[in-house]
Amino acid sequence: MSNEVGAIIVTFNPDISGLKRNINAIYKQVDRVVIVDNGSNNLDSIKELLQTLRINIDIIDLGKNLGIAAAQNRAISSLDDLGFSWVVTLDQDSEMADESIQKLKVTSQYGDKDTGILAAQYNDSKWTEEQRKNKLDERYDKVVQKKMVIASGNLVNIKAWKAVQGYDEWMFIDQVDFDFNAKLLLAGYKIWQVNNVVMDHAVGDVIQKPMLSRVLLFPKKAIFSDHSAFREYYIQRNTIIYSKRYPEFRRHKYQVIVSMIQSRRILVYSEPRIKKLISAWKGIIDGVKYRPEDDTNFMEFRQSLNNRRTKNEN
């Protein structure tokens, strides 16, 4: 069998039964599966699961939590070394339906050298029907162009990944996917969402408190995905960093103000809310301090794009 499509699953203290469903859902659809572990305290249980399943799966043990970006880069690099052309990126709590990869591969975009990502839609079982209707594109016969897709459920062109220098490991976790999306678009690649591929996926712990959310003036369709204080820092910091790096794609002109206002959603979350709020505001402050022109790696990427454009023009 030729190496064409591999899959990576990034793990960090995973629920073993959920990881088992993830593996069983994907391993028959691809040519190879790589698990890259970010310092899980239940790594032995992960290894025992793989022995029980008796499936030939590679595991890369990073030894500590280096973040989603570093984990994805390490795993994709290993598949690139083996000659793979495409890779499916999955979180530990994602589950691809049968024939999902085949549905992605039969699209005309799969054969287009300018395609950077073919993405699945995702559905969270904890959403209300109104939230689900707002999130899912029900034009299931369509393949639509996107500017932003979450990292899980992506079929990534490895040539495109190399062309934009992979995922930004300094960002660590949140907005890593959107940062990667922006780099692909700036480099001339396209991102497509294949609507008839819908993945089961959880983004944080969805909380439903309709009365409190209405008091806080959130719309009924708003989704509250609870995260740790650690995550809240990166969510807020990296959202502002993204808006500063990519004015071409930013969602809000005054992202700092928007982030400050939106941080009230933490009042809907579980305890310790004060700790989460403090972490969020620390992230906002560090985001305000960030200057793209002082970011050497990012400026090198921007310069590489300028050099490429100059070369093409000549």
Coordinates of N, CA and C in Angstrom, one line a residue, residues 72-191:
Q72 N 1.6 18.5 16.9 CA 1.2 18.3 15.5 C 2.4 18.4 14.5
N73 N 3.3 19.3 14.8 CA 4.5 19.4 14.0 C 5.4 18.2 14.0
R74 N 5.6 17.6 15.2 CA 6.4 16.5 15.4 C 5.8 15.3 14.6
A75 N 4.5 15.1 14.8 CA 3.9 13.9 14.1 C 3.8 14.1 12.6
I76 N 3.5 15.3 12.1 CA 3.4 15.5 10.7 C 4.8 15.3 10.1
S77 N 5.9 15.8 10.8 CA 7.2 15.6 10.3 C 7.6 14.1 10.2
S78 N 7.1 13.3 11.1 CA 7.4 11.9 11.0 C 6.7 11.2 9.8
L79 N 5.5 11.7 9.5 CA 4.8 11.1 8.4 C 5.4 11.6 7.1
D80 N 5.9 12.9 7.1 CA 6.5 13.4 5.9 C 7.8 12.6 5.6
D81 N 8.5 12.2 6.6 CA 9.7 11.4 6.4 C 9.4 10.1 5.8
L82 N 8.2 9.6 6.1 CA 7.8 8.3 5.5 C 7.2 8.4 4.1
G83 N 7.1 9.6 3.6 CA 6.6 9.8 2.2 C 5.1 10.1 2.1
F84 N 4.5 10.4 3.2 CA 3.0 10.7 3.1 C 2.8 12.1 2.5
S85 N 1.7 12.2 1.8 CA 1.3 13.5 1.2 C 0.2 14.3 1.9
W86 N -0.6 13.5 2.7 CA -1.7 14.2 3.4 C -1.8 13.6 4.8
V87 N -2.3 14.4 5.8 CA -2.5 13.9 7.1 C -3.8 14.4 7.7
V88 N -4.5 13.5 8.4 CA -5.7 13.9 9.1 C -5.3 14.3 10.5
T89 N -5.6 15.5 11.0 CA -5.3 15.9 12.3 C -6.5 15.8 13.2
L90 N -6.3 15.1 14.4 CA -7.4 14.8 15.3 C -7.1 15.1 16.7
D91 N -8.0 15.7 17.4 CA -7.9 15.8 18.9 C -8.3 14.4 19.5
Q92 N -8.0 14.2 20.7 CA -8.3 12.9 21.4 C -9.8 12.7 21.5
D93 N -10.6 13.7 21.5 CA -12.0 13.5 21.7 C -12.8 13.7 20.4
S94 N -12.2 13.5 19.3 CA -12.9 13.6 18.0 C -13.2 12.2 17.5
E95 N -14.2 12.1 16.7 CA -14.6 10.7 16.1 C -15.1 10.9 14.7
M96 N -14.3 10.4 13.7 CA -14.7 10.5 12.3 C -15.6 9.4 11.9
A97 N -16.7 9.7 11.3 CA -17.6 8.7 10.8 C -17.0 7.8 9.7
D98 N -17.6 6.6 9.5 CA -17.1 5.7 8.4 C -17.1 6.5 7.1
E99 N -16.1 6.2 6.3 CA -15.9 6.7 4.9 C -15.7 8.3 4.9
S100 N -15.4 8.9 6.0 CA -15.2 10.3 6.0 C -14.0 10.7 5.1
I101 N -12.9 10.0 5.3 CA -11.7 10.3 4.5 C -11.9 10.1 3.0
Q102 N -12.7 9.0 2.7 CA -13.0 8.8 1.3 C -13.8 9.9 0.7
K103 N -14.8 10.4 1.5 CA -15.6 11.6 1.0 C -14.7 12.8 0.8
L104 N -13.7 13.0 1.6 CA -12.8 14.1 1.4 C -12.0 13.9 0.2
K105 N -11.5 12.7 -0.1 CA -10.6 12.4 -1.2 C -11.3 12.4 -2.6
V106 N -12.6 12.2 -2.6 CA -13.3 12.2 -3.9 C -13.7 13.6 -4.4
T107 N -13.5 14.6 -3.6 CA -13.7 16.0 -4.0 C -12.7 16.4 -5.1
S108 N -13.1 17.3 -5.9 CA -12.2 17.8 -6.9 C -11.1 18.6 -6.3
Q109 N -11.3 19.2 -5.1 CA -10.3 20.0 -4.4 C -9.2 19.1 -3.9
Y110 N -9.4 17.9 -3.7 CA -8.3 17.0 -3.2 C -7.2 16.9 -4.2
G111 N -7.5 17.0 -5.5 CA -6.5 16.9 -6.5 C -5.9 18.2 -6.9
D112 N -6.3 19.3 -6.2 CA -5.8 20.6 -6.6 C -4.6 20.9 -5.7
K113 N -3.5 21.3 -6.4 CA -2.2 21.6 -5.7 C -2.4 22.8 -4.8
D114 N -3.4 23.6 -5.0 CA -3.5 24.8 -4.2 C -4.4 24.6 -2.9
T115 N -4.9 23.4 -2.8 CA -5.6 23.1 -1.6 C -4.7 22.8 -0.4
G116 N -4.9 23.6 0.7 CA -4.1 23.4 1.9 C -4.8 22.5 2.9
I117 N -6.1 22.7 3.0 CA -6.9 21.9 4.0 C -8.3 21.5 3.4
L118 N -8.7 20.3 3.6 CA -10.0 19.8 3.4 C -10.6 19.5 4.8
A119 N -11.6 20.3 5.2 CA -12.1 20.1 6.6 C -13.4 19.5 6.7
A120 N -13.6 18.8 7.8 CA -15.0 18.3 8.2 C -15.7 19.4 9.0
Q121 N -17.0 19.3 9.0 CA -17.8 20.0 10.0 C -17.8 19.2 11.3
Y122 N -18.2 19.8 12.4 CA -18.2 19.1 13.6 C -19.5 19.4 14.4
N123 N -19.8 18.3 15.2 CA -21.1 18.4 16.0 C -20.8 18.0 17.4
D124 N -21.3 18.7 18.3 CA -21.1 18.4 19.8 C -22.4 17.9 20.3
S125 N -22.4 16.8 20.9 CA -23.7 16.2 21.4 C -24.3 17.0 22.5
K126 N -23.6 17.9 23.1 CA -24.1 18.8 24.2 C -24.8 20.1 23.7
W127 N -24.7 20.3 22.4 CA -25.3 21.5 21.9 C -26.8 21.4 21.9
T128 N -27.6 22.5 22.1 CA -29.0 22.5 21.9 C -29.3 22.5 20.4
E129 N -30.5 22.2 20.0 CA -30.9 22.1 18.6 C -30.7 23.5 17.9
E130 N -30.9 24.6 18.7 CA -30.7 25.9 18.1 C -29.2 26.2 17.9
Q131 N -28.4 25.8 18.8 CA -27.0 25.9 18.7 C -26.4 25.1 17.5
R132 N -27.0 23.9 17.4 CA -26.5 23.0 16.3 C -26.9 23.6 14.9
K133 N -28.1 24.1 14.8 CA -28.6 24.7 13.6 C -27.7 25.9 13.2
N134 N -27.3 26.7 14.2 CA -26.5 27.8 14.0 C -25.1 27.4 13.5
K135 N -24.5 26.3 14.0 CA -23.2 26.0 13.7 C -23.0 25.1 12.5
L136 N -24.0 24.3 12.2 CA -23.8 23.4 11.0 C -24.4 24.0 9.8
D137 N -23.6 23.8 8.7 CA -24.0 24.2 7.4 C -24.8 23.1 6.8
E138 N -26.1 23.2 6.6 CA -27.0 22.1 6.2 C -27.0 21.9 4.7
R139 N -26.2 22.7 4.0 CA -26.0 22.4 2.5 C -25.0 21.3 2.3
Y140 N -25.5 20.1 2.6 CA -24.6 18.9 2.7 C -24.0 18.5 1.4
D141 N -24.6 19.0 0.3 CA -24.0 18.6 -1.0 C -23.0 19.6 -1.5
K142 N -22.6 20.6 -0.6 CA -21.7 21.6 -1.0 C -20.3 21.4 -0.4
V143 N -19.3 21.9 -1.1 CA -17.9 22.1 -0.6 C -17.7 23.6 -0.6
V144 N -17.5 24.2 0.6 CA -17.5 25.6 0.7 C -16.1 26.1 1.1
Q145 N -15.7 27.3 0.6 CA -14.4 27.9 1.0 C -14.5 28.6 2.3
K146 N -13.5 28.4 3.1 CA -13.5 28.9 4.5 C -12.2 29.7 4.7
K147 N -12.2 30.6 5.7 CA -11.0 31.3 6.2 C -10.5 30.7 7.5
M148 N -11.4 30.1 8.3 CA -11.1 29.6 9.6 C -11.7 28.2 9.8
V149 N -11.0 27.2 10.1 CA -11.5 25.9 10.5 C -10.7 25.4 11.8
I150 N -11.4 24.7 12.7 CA -10.7 24.2 13.8 C -9.7 23.1 13.4
A151 N -8.7 22.8 14.2 CA -7.6 21.9 13.9 C -8.1 20.5 13.7
S152 N -9.0 20.0 14.5 CA -9.4 18.6 14.4 C -10.3 18.4 13.2
G153 N -10.1 17.2 12.6 CA -10.9 16.9 11.4 C -10.5 17.5 10.1
N154 N -9.2 17.9 10.1 CA -8.6 18.5 8.9 C -7.8 17.4 8.1
L155 N -8.0 17.4 6.8 CA -7.0 16.7 5.9 C -6.1 17.7 5.4
V156 N -4.8 17.7 5.9 CA -3.9 18.7 5.6 C -2.9 18.3 4.5
N157 N -2.6 19.2 3.6 CA -1.6 18.9 2.5 C -0.3 19.2 3.2
I158 N 0.6 18.1 3.2 CA 1.9 18.2 3.9 C 2.8 19.2 3.2
K159 N 2.7 19.3 1.9 CA 3.5 20.3 1.1 C 3.1 21.7 1.6
A160 N 1.8 22.0 1.8 CA 1.4 23.3 2.3 C 1.9 23.5 3.7
W161 N 1.8 22.5 4.5 CA 2.3 22.6 5.9 C 3.8 23.0 5.9
K162 N 4.6 22.4 5.1 CA 6.0 22.8 5.0 C 6.2 24.2 4.4
A163 N 5.4 24.6 3.5 CA 5.5 25.9 2.8 C 5.3 27.0 3.8
V164 N 4.5 26.8 4.8 CA 4.2 27.9 5.8 C 4.9 27.7 7.1
Q165 N 5.9 26.8 7.1 CA 6.7 26.5 8.3 C 5.9 25.9 9.5
G166 N 4.9 25.2 9.1 CA 4.1 24.4 10.1 C 3.3 25.3 11.1
Y167 N 3.0 24.7 12.2 CA 2.2 25.4 13.2 C 3.1 26.2 14.2
D168 N 2.6 27.3 14.7 CA 3.4 28.2 15.5 C 3.5 27.6 17.0
E169 N 4.6 27.0 17.3 CA 4.7 26.4 18.6 C 4.7 27.3 19.8
W170 N 5.0 28.6 19.6 CA 5.0 29.6 20.7 C 3.6 29.8 21.1
M171 N 2.6 29.7 20.2 CA 1.2 30.0 20.6 C 0.7 28.9 21.5
F172 N 1.3 27.7 21.4 CA 1.0 26.6 22.4 C -0.3 25.9 22.1
I173 N -1.4 26.5 22.3 CA -2.7 25.8 22.1 C -3.8 26.6 21.3
D174 N -4.4 27.5 22.0 CA -5.5 28.2 21.4 C -5.1 29.1 20.3
Q175 N -6.0 29.2 19.2 CA -5.8 30.0 18.0 C -4.6 29.4 17.1
V176 N -4.0 28.3 17.5 CA -2.9 27.7 16.7 C -3.5 27.3 15.4
D177 N -4.7 26.8 15.3 CA -5.3 26.4 14.1 C -5.7 27.6 13.2
F178 N -6.2 28.6 13.8 CA -6.6 29.8 13.0 C -5.3 30.5 12.5
D179 N -4.3 30.5 13.3 CA -3.0 31.1 12.8 C -2.5 30.3 11.6
F180 N -2.5 29.0 11.7 CA -2.1 28.2 10.6 C -3.0 28.4 9.3
N181 N -4.3 28.6 9.5 CA -5.2 28.9 8.4 C -4.8 30.2 7.7
A182 N -4.5 31.2 8.5 CA -4.1 32.5 8.0 C -2.8 32.4 7.2
K183 N -1.9 31.7 7.7 CA -0.6 31.5 6.9 C -0.8 30.8 5.6
L184 N -1.7 29.8 5.6 CA -2.0 29.1 4.4 C -2.6 30.1 3.3
L185 N -3.6 30.8 3.8 CA -4.3 31.8 2.9 C -3.3 32.8 2.3
L186 N -2.4 33.3 3.2 CA -1.5 34.3 2.7 C -0.5 33.7 1.7
A187 N -0.2 32.4 1.9 CA 0.7 31.8 0.9 C 0.1 31.3 -0.3
G188 N -1.2 31.6 -0.5 CA -1.9 31.2 -1.7 C -2.7 29.9 -1.7
Y189 N -2.7 29.3 -0.6 CA -3.5 28.0 -0.5 C -5.0 28.3 -0.1
K190 N -5.8 27.3 -0.4 CA -7.2 27.4 -0.1 C -7.6 26.4 0.9
I191 N -8.7 26.8 1.7 CA -9.2 26.0 2.8 C -10.7 25.7 2.4

